[in-house]
Coordinates of C-alpha atoms in Angstrom, one line a residue:
M698 CA -24.7 2.6 -39.7
A699 CA -25.8 2.3 -43.2
G700 CA -29.5 1.8 -42.8
A701 CA -30.9 4.5 -40.7
S702 CA -29.9 8.0 -39.7
L703 CA -32.1 10.7 -37.9
A704 CA -31.2 13.9 -39.2
L705 CA -32.4 15.0 -42.5
P706 CA -31.3 18.1 -44.0
A707 CA -33.7 21.0 -45.3
V708 CA -35.2 21.0 -49.0
V709 CA -33.2 23.6 -50.3
R710 CA -32.6 24.0 -54.2
G711 CA -28.9 24.7 -54.7
Q712 CA -28.1 28.0 -56.2
E713 CA -25.9 27.4 -59.2
S714 CA -23.0 30.0 -60.2
V715 CA -22.4 30.5 -63.9
F716 CA -19.0 28.4 -63.0
D717 CA -20.9 25.8 -61.5
M718 CA -23.2 25.5 -64.8
M719 CA -19.7 25.6 -66.8
N720 CA -18.2 22.6 -65.0
R721 CA -21.4 20.6 -64.4
G722 CA -20.7 18.5 -67.7
N723 CA -17.2 18.1 -67.2
V724 CA -17.6 16.9 -63.5
L725 CA -20.3 14.3 -64.5
R726 CA -18.1 12.9 -67.6
N727 CA -15.5 12.1 -65.1
V728 CA -17.7 10.3 -62.3
D729 CA -15.8 7.3 -61.3
K730 CA -18.8 4.6 -61.5
D731 CA -16.6 1.5 -61.1
G732 CA -14.9 3.1 -57.9
N733 CA -18.7 3.9 -56.8
T734 CA -19.5 0.3 -57.3
A735 CA -16.3 -1.3 -55.6
A736 CA -17.0 1.1 -52.6
A737 CA -20.7 0.0 -52.5
E738 CA -19.5 -3.7 -52.9
A739 CA -17.0 -3.4 -50.2
L740 CA -19.4 -2.4 -47.4
I741 CA -21.2 -5.9 -48.1
A742 CA -18.6 -8.1 -49.5
T743 CA -16.8 -8.9 -45.9
N744 CA -16.3 -12.4 -44.8
E745 CA -18.8 -12.4 -41.8
P746 CA -21.4 -14.9 -42.3
I747 CA -25.0 -14.0 -42.8
L748 CA -25.7 -16.8 -40.2
S749 CA -23.9 -16.7 -36.9
F750 CA -23.4 -15.5 -33.3
D751 CA -21.9 -12.4 -34.4
T752 CA -24.9 -11.9 -36.7
V753 CA -27.3 -12.0 -33.7
H754 CA -25.1 -8.9 -32.0
N755 CA -25.1 -7.3 -35.4
L756 CA -28.7 -7.4 -35.5
Q757 CA -29.3 -6.1 -31.9
L758 CA -27.0 -3.0 -32.8
A759 CA -29.1 -2.3 -35.9
I760 CA -32.5 -2.5 -34.1
S761 CA -31.3 -0.3 -31.5
Q762 CA -30.6 2.3 -34.3
Y763 CA -33.9 1.8 -36.1
E764 CA -36.1 1.9 -33.4
P765 CA -35.7 5.7 -32.5
F766 CA -35.7 6.6 -36.2
V767 CA -38.9 4.6 -36.7
A768 CA -40.3 6.6 -33.6
A769 CA -39.4 9.9 -35.2
G770 CA -41.2 9.1 -38.3
G771 CA -38.9 7.1 -40.6
W772 CA -37.8 8.2 -44.2
E773 CA -40.1 9.5 -46.5
E774 CA -41.0 8.2 -49.7
I775 CA -39.8 9.0 -53.0
P776 CA -42.3 10.2 -55.9
Q777 CA -42.7 8.4 -59.1
E778 CA -40.9 11.1 -60.9
A779 CA -37.7 9.5 -59.1
F780 CA -38.1 6.4 -61.4
R781 CA -35.4 6.0 -64.1
L782 CA -33.3 8.8 -62.6
M783 CA -29.5 8.6 -63.3
I784 CA -26.2 10.3 -63.3
G785 CA -26.4 13.8 -64.9
K786 CA -30.3 14.1 -64.7
S787 CA -31.8 17.3 -62.7
S788 CA -35.2 17.0 -61.4
P789 CA -37.3 18.4 -58.2
A790 CA -37.3 14.3 -57.8
V791 CA -33.5 14.4 -57.0
I792 CA -34.2 16.2 -54.0
A793 CA -36.3 13.6 -52.5
L794 CA -34.0 10.8 -53.7
K795 CA -31.0 12.4 -51.9
R796 CA -33.1 12.8 -48.5
R797 CA -34.0 9.1 -48.9
L798 CA -30.4 8.2 -49.3
I799 CA -29.3 10.4 -46.4
S800 CA -31.9 9.2 -44.1
S801 CA -30.8 5.4 -44.6
G802 CA -27.2 6.2 -44.3
D803 CA -26.4 5.3 -48.1
M804 CA -25.3 9.1 -48.8
P805 CA -23.6 11.6 -46.0
L806 CA -25.4 14.4 -44.7
V807 CA -24.7 17.5 -46.8
P808 CA -25.6 21.2 -45.8
N809 CA -27.4 21.9 -49.2
V810 CA -29.5 19.5 -51.2
N811 CA -29.8 20.3 -55.0
D812 CA -31.8 18.7 -57.8
L813 CA -28.5 17.5 -59.5
F814 CA -28.2 13.8 -59.7
D815 CA -24.1 14.0 -59.0
E816 CA -21.3 11.5 -58.2
E817 CA -22.2 11.4 -54.4
T818 CA -25.9 10.4 -55.6
D819 CA -24.6 7.8 -57.8
R820 CA -22.5 6.6 -54.9
G821 CA -25.5 6.5 -52.6
V822 CA -27.9 4.8 -55.1
R823 CA -25.2 2.0 -55.5
T824 CA -24.7 1.6 -52.0
F825 CA -28.3 1.2 -51.3
Q826 CA -28.5 -1.5 -54.2
A827 CA -25.9 -3.4 -52.7
R828 CA -27.6 -3.5 -49.2
H829 CA -30.7 -4.9 -50.9
G830 CA -29.1 -7.3 -53.3
L831 CA -29.7 -5.3 -56.4
I832 CA -27.6 -4.8 -59.7
L833 CA -25.4 -2.0 -59.0
N834 CA -26.2 0.3 -62.1
G835 CA -26.6 3.4 -60.1
Q836 CA -30.2 4.0 -61.7
V837 CA -33.2 4.4 -59.9
D838 CA -35.1 1.2 -62.0
E839 CA -38.1 -0.7 -60.8
A840 CA -36.5 -2.8 -58.0
T841 CA -34.6 0.2 -56.7
W842 CA -37.5 2.4 -56.7
Y843 CA -39.7 -0.2 -55.1
A844 CA -37.0 -1.1 -52.6
M845 CA -36.8 2.7 -51.5
N846 CA -40.6 2.9 -50.9
V847 CA -40.6 0.0 -48.0
P848 CA -41.4 1.8 -44.7
A849 CA -38.7 2.0 -42.4
A850 CA -41.2 0.5 -39.9
T851 CA -41.5 -2.6 -42.1
R852 CA -37.6 -2.9 -42.0
L853 CA -37.6 -2.8 -38.3
Q854 CA -40.0 -5.5 -38.3
Q855 CA -37.6 -7.4 -40.3
L856 CA -34.8 -6.9 -38.2
Y857 CA -37.1 -8.2 -35.2
L858 CA -38.0 -11.1 -37.0
N859 CA -34.6 -12.3 -38.2
F860 CA -33.1 -11.6 -34.9
T861 CA -35.3 -14.4 -33.6
R862 CA -34.5 -16.5 -36.6
V863 CA -30.7 -16.2 -36.5
Q864 CA -30.6 -16.6 -32.5
S865 CA -32.3 -19.7 -32.7
M866 CA -30.1 -21.1 -35.6
A867 CA -26.8 -20.0 -34.3
A868 CA -26.6 -22.4 -31.3
N869 CA -26.7 -25.5 -33.6
L870 CA -23.9 -24.4 -35.7
N871 CA -20.8 -26.4 -36.3
P872 CA -17.1 -24.6 -37.1
R873 CA -17.6 -25.5 -40.9
Y874 CA -20.9 -25.3 -42.5
V875 CA -22.8 -24.1 -45.7
V876 CA -25.7 -21.8 -45.7
V877 CA -28.2 -21.4 -48.5
N878 CA -30.0 -17.7 -47.9
I879 CA -33.2 -18.5 -50.1
P880 CA -34.3 -14.7 -49.7
A881 CA -31.0 -13.5 -51.0
A882 CA -30.4 -16.4 -53.6
T883 CA -26.8 -16.6 -52.0
I884 CA -24.7 -19.7 -50.7
E885 CA -22.1 -18.9 -48.0
A886 CA -19.3 -21.7 -47.2
V887 CA -18.1 -20.8 -43.7
N888 CA -15.2 -22.0 -41.8
D889 CA -14.1 -20.8 -38.2
G890 CA -16.5 -17.6 -38.2
M891 CA -15.4 -16.6 -41.7
V892 CA -16.8 -16.8 -45.0
E893 CA -14.4 -18.8 -47.4
Q894 CA -16.5 -18.8 -50.5
R895 CA -19.5 -16.8 -51.6
H896 CA -21.9 -17.9 -54.4
T897 CA -24.8 -16.5 -56.1
A898 CA -27.5 -19.0 -56.4
V899 CA -30.9 -19.6 -58.2
V900 CA -33.6 -20.8 -55.7
G901 CA -37.2 -22.0 -55.9
R902 CA -39.7 -20.0 -57.2
V903 CA -42.9 -19.1 -55.0
D904 CA -45.0 -22.1 -56.4
R905 CA -42.3 -24.5 -55.9
A906 CA -40.4 -23.3 -53.0
T907 CA -36.8 -24.4 -51.9
P908 CA -37.5 -26.3 -48.5
I909 CA -35.9 -25.0 -45.4
M910 CA -33.9 -27.9 -43.7
A911 CA -30.9 -29.0 -42.0
S912 CA -28.8 -31.8 -43.3
K913 CA -25.0 -32.6 -44.1
I914 CA -23.6 -32.9 -47.7
S915 CA -22.5 -36.6 -48.3
Q916 CA -21.9 -36.9 -52.1
I917 CA -20.8 -35.2 -55.4
N918 CA -22.1 -36.7 -58.6
F919 CA -19.9 -35.5 -61.4
N920 CA -21.7 -35.2 -64.9
P921 CA -24.8 -36.6 -63.9
Y922 CA -27.7 -38.2 -65.4
W923 CA -31.0 -36.2 -64.6
H924 CA -34.1 -38.3 -64.0
V925 CA -36.9 -36.2 -64.8
P926 CA -39.1 -36.0 -61.3
K927 CA -42.7 -37.3 -62.1
S928 CA -44.1 -33.6 -61.0
L929 CA -42.0 -32.0 -64.1
V930 CA -43.3 -34.7 -66.6
E931 CA -46.8 -33.8 -65.3
R932 CA -46.4 -30.2 -65.4
D933 CA -43.7 -29.1 -68.0
L934 CA -42.4 -31.8 -70.4
T935 CA -45.9 -33.2 -71.8
K936 CA -46.7 -29.6 -72.6
Y937 CA -43.2 -29.0 -74.3
M938 CA -43.5 -32.2 -76.3
L939 CA -47.0 -31.1 -77.4
E940 CA -45.5 -27.9 -78.6
D941 CA -42.1 -29.3 -80.1
P942 CA -42.2 -33.1 -80.7
E943 CA -38.4 -32.7 -81.0
Y944 CA -38.1 -31.4 -77.8
L945 CA -36.6 -34.3 -75.8
A946 CA -34.1 -35.2 -78.9
K947 CA -32.8 -31.5 -78.4
Q948 CA -32.3 -31.8 -74.7
N949 CA -30.8 -35.5 -75.1
I950 CA -33.3 -36.9 -72.9
H951 CA -34.1 -40.7 -73.4
I952 CA -37.1 -42.5 -72.5
Y953 CA -37.0 -45.9 -70.7
D954 CA -39.6 -48.3 -69.6
G955 CA -40.1 -50.4 -66.2
S956 CA -37.8 -52.9 -67.7
G957 CA -34.9 -50.5 -69.1
N958 CA -36.0 -50.7 -72.5
E959 CA -35.8 -47.5 -74.5
I960 CA -39.0 -46.3 -75.9
S961 CA -39.6 -44.0 -78.7
P962 CA -41.4 -40.5 -78.0
A963 CA -43.4 -41.1 -81.2
S964 CA -45.0 -44.3 -79.4
I965 CA -46.2 -42.0 -76.6
D966 CA -49.6 -40.1 -76.5
W967 CA -48.6 -36.8 -75.4
N968 CA -52.2 -35.8 -74.9
N969 CA -52.5 -38.7 -72.4
L970 CA -51.0 -37.5 -69.2
G971 CA -51.8 -40.9 -67.6
N972 CA -50.0 -42.8 -70.4
A973 CA -46.8 -40.4 -70.5
V974 CA -46.0 -40.4 -66.5
N975 CA -45.6 -44.4 -66.8
Y976 CA -42.0 -44.1 -68.2
M977 CA -38.6 -42.9 -66.7
Y978 CA -37.0 -39.7 -68.5
R979 CA -33.1 -39.7 -68.3
Q980 CA -31.5 -36.7 -69.5
E981 CA -27.4 -37.7 -70.6
P982 CA -24.6 -35.7 -69.2
G983 CA -23.3 -33.0 -71.1
A984 CA -23.6 -29.2 -71.9
E985 CA -27.4 -29.5 -72.0
N986 CA -27.9 -31.6 -68.7
S987 CA -30.1 -29.7 -66.3
M988 CA -27.8 -30.3 -63.7
G989 CA -24.7 -28.9 -65.7
H990 CA -21.5 -31.0 -64.6
C991 CA -22.3 -31.8 -61.1
K992 CA -25.0 -32.5 -58.5
I993 CA -24.2 -32.1 -54.7
N994 CA -26.2 -34.4 -52.4
F995 CA -27.6 -34.4 -49.0
Y996 CA -30.3 -36.3 -47.2
N997 CA -33.5 -35.0 -47.2
P998 CA -37.2 -36.1 -48.1
Y999 CA -37.7 -33.5 -50.6
D1000 CA -35.3 -34.7 -53.4
C1001 CA -33.5 -31.4 -52.8
Y1002 CA -30.1 -30.8 -54.0
L1003 CA -27.5 -28.1 -55.3
H1004 CA -26.4 -28.4 -58.8
D1005 CA -24.5 -26.9 -61.6
T1006 CA -26.6 -25.2 -64.6
P1007 CA -26.2 -24.6 -68.2
T1008 CA -28.3 -21.4 -67.7
K1009 CA -25.6 -19.1 -66.3
A1010 CA -27.3 -16.1 -67.5
L1011 CA -29.9 -16.3 -64.7
F1012 CA -27.3 -15.8 -62.0
G1013 CA -27.3 -11.9 -63.3
E1014 CA -30.8 -11.1 -62.4
N1015 CA -32.4 -9.3 -59.6
A1016 CA -34.7 -11.7 -58.6
R1017 CA -33.4 -15.2 -58.9
F1018 CA -36.3 -17.4 -57.9
H1019 CA -36.8 -19.7 -61.0
S1020 CA -36.0 -23.3 -60.2
S1021 CA -38.4 -26.2 -59.2
G1022 CA -37.0 -26.3 -55.7
C1023 CA -33.4 -27.3 -56.0
V1024 CA -30.5 -24.7 -55.7
R1025 CA -28.4 -23.7 -58.9
V1026 CA -24.9 -22.6 -57.9
E1027 CA -22.8 -20.1 -59.6
G1028 CA -19.0 -21.1 -59.4
V1029 CA -20.1 -24.5 -58.4
N1030 CA -16.8 -26.1 -59.3
Q1031 CA -15.1 -23.8 -56.3
L1032 CA -17.6 -25.1 -53.9
V1033 CA -16.9 -28.7 -54.9
N1034 CA -13.2 -28.2 -54.4
W1035 CA -13.9 -26.7 -51.1
L1036 CA -16.1 -29.5 -50.2
L1037 CA -13.8 -32.3 -51.2
R1038 CA -10.6 -30.6 -49.8
D1039 CA -10.7 -33.5 -46.8
N1040 CA -10.7 -36.1 -49.5
G1041 CA -6.9 -35.6 -49.8
D1042 CA -6.7 -35.9 -53.5
W1043 CA -8.7 -33.4 -55.0
D1044 CA -7.8 -30.1 -56.1
Q1045 CA -9.3 -27.1 -58.1
A1046 CA -7.4 -28.5 -61.1
K1047 CA -8.9 -32.3 -60.5
V1048 CA -12.1 -30.8 -60.2
D1049 CA -12.2 -28.7 -63.3
M1050 CA -10.7 -31.6 -65.5
T1051 CA -13.6 -34.0 -64.3
F1052 CA -15.9 -31.2 -65.0
E1053 CA -14.4 -31.1 -68.9
S1054 CA -14.3 -34.9 -69.2
N1055 CA -18.1 -35.3 -69.2
Q1056 CA -17.3 -38.6 -67.7
R1057 CA -19.9 -39.9 -64.8
L1058 CA -18.1 -40.1 -61.4
D1059 CA -19.5 -40.5 -57.8
V1060 CA -17.4 -39.1 -54.7
E1061 CA -18.3 -39.5 -51.2
C1062 CA -17.4 -36.6 -49.1
E1063 CA -14.8 -37.8 -46.2
A1064 CA -16.1 -34.6 -44.4
R1065 CA -19.9 -34.5 -44.0
V1066 CA -20.4 -30.7 -44.1
P1067 CA -23.5 -29.4 -42.4
I1068 CA -25.9 -27.5 -44.9
H1069 CA -28.6 -25.3 -43.7
T1070 CA -31.2 -23.8 -46.1
T1071 CA -32.4 -20.8 -44.4
Y1072 CA -34.8 -17.7 -44.6
I1073 CA -32.9 -14.7 -43.5
T1074 CA -34.4 -11.3 -45.0
A1075 CA -32.6 -8.8 -42.9
W1076 CA -28.8 -9.1 -41.3
A1077 CA -26.0 -6.8 -40.4
N1078 CA -22.4 -6.8 -40.3
R1079 CA -19.9 -5.6 -37.4
Q1080 CA -19.2 -2.5 -39.9
G1081 CA -22.7 -1.5 -39.4
T1082 CA -23.8 -2.1 -43.1
V1083 CA -27.7 -3.5 -42.6
S1084 CA -28.9 -5.6 -45.5
F1085 CA -32.3 -6.6 -46.5
R1086 CA -34.2 -8.8 -48.8
D1087 CA -37.7 -9.3 -50.1
D1088 CA -40.1 -11.5 -48.3
V1089 CA -40.5 -13.7 -51.5
Y1090 CA -42.3 -16.5 -49.6
K1091 CA -44.3 -14.2 -47.4
F1092 CA -42.9 -15.7 -44.2
D1093 CA -42.3 -12.3 -42.7
E1094 CA -45.7 -11.3 -43.6
Q1095 CA -47.0 -14.2 -41.6
G1096 CA -44.6 -13.4 -38.8
K1097 CA -42.9 -16.9 -38.9
V1098 CA -39.6 -16.8 -36.7
S1099 CA -39.0 -21.0 -36.8
F1100 CA -39.4 -23.6 -39.5
E1101 CA -39.8 -27.3 -39.3
Q1102 CA -36.5 -28.9 -40.4
A1103 CA -35.7 -32.2 -42.1

């Protein structure tokens, strides 16, 4: 099982022959980095849901492997000198890195651990990164270094907590459902126990957390207006207007009074918060709209929803906790097609065409697919790969295993 191993090789610096030294450069130049990335991704990109009855069983198996490993002392920390190591580097810290990767099952056990960051080490680092939801670059970057130095005992505690969380939720699952896993910032569209779509997401930052709840998806708003929430007017919009009086015009946001009359931004005292919040702020459909080309609605008391976004670059980050509570979805057009497949007259081509038209349209979902926003920081699949995520909202630290759901 990738995640814990009991055996560690002795710290032995390999003795390179002249032949080895002459061929080292050639070997490193021919490293198949793309192949290593593909192999790492294959370990986690299965069709098994993060939230399911099978996950409960898989977490039990992971716990049974971690318990004796933690009792035996767990894995060692890697030194600061391992930071920024990558393919082709030679350093005593590579030895510690290899031992760490072997101990967690990310590298196979070898009889001799030398100080060369070779192809097997590259593959091991990418495997570790895949299991921890990090960018697969084969480098011991900051996020990778910190994740490697989380103690095995902490990881075991995560497995205990998430076993209880998943077990309590699995009993209430329908055959078809959507899961937003907040710590992983991912979305899964599940049907009959299999993931049919998986999407990268951007979720709420710590001070504006995405709420944990269960609901049913009811409606798709194509090319929606965005009505700026009062909280964002107070926190953000007034500040932006003081910095740049043309901000609203650039963002295609219009101001309306209680009677529906449009108000000029120049008529508002942006230093007077009490004055600014008395109006409605509406962003028109289009490329700059904060919700992109669609909004996916489901009942909840938090005014939370899934949506498209014009800021696609955020999906490429390690830590995707940037929103004010709502959830941005990469490849949202595919998810919309999945949600509307019971409507009969919607296919991917029609969804894409409607996106591109920029025309307003609301479509009720014939199938009210359940949606669960969850907090799962550790899970495992049936092939034995154990995945972990950071405790971004500190619920693991608090020992929380159940949540009030809307």
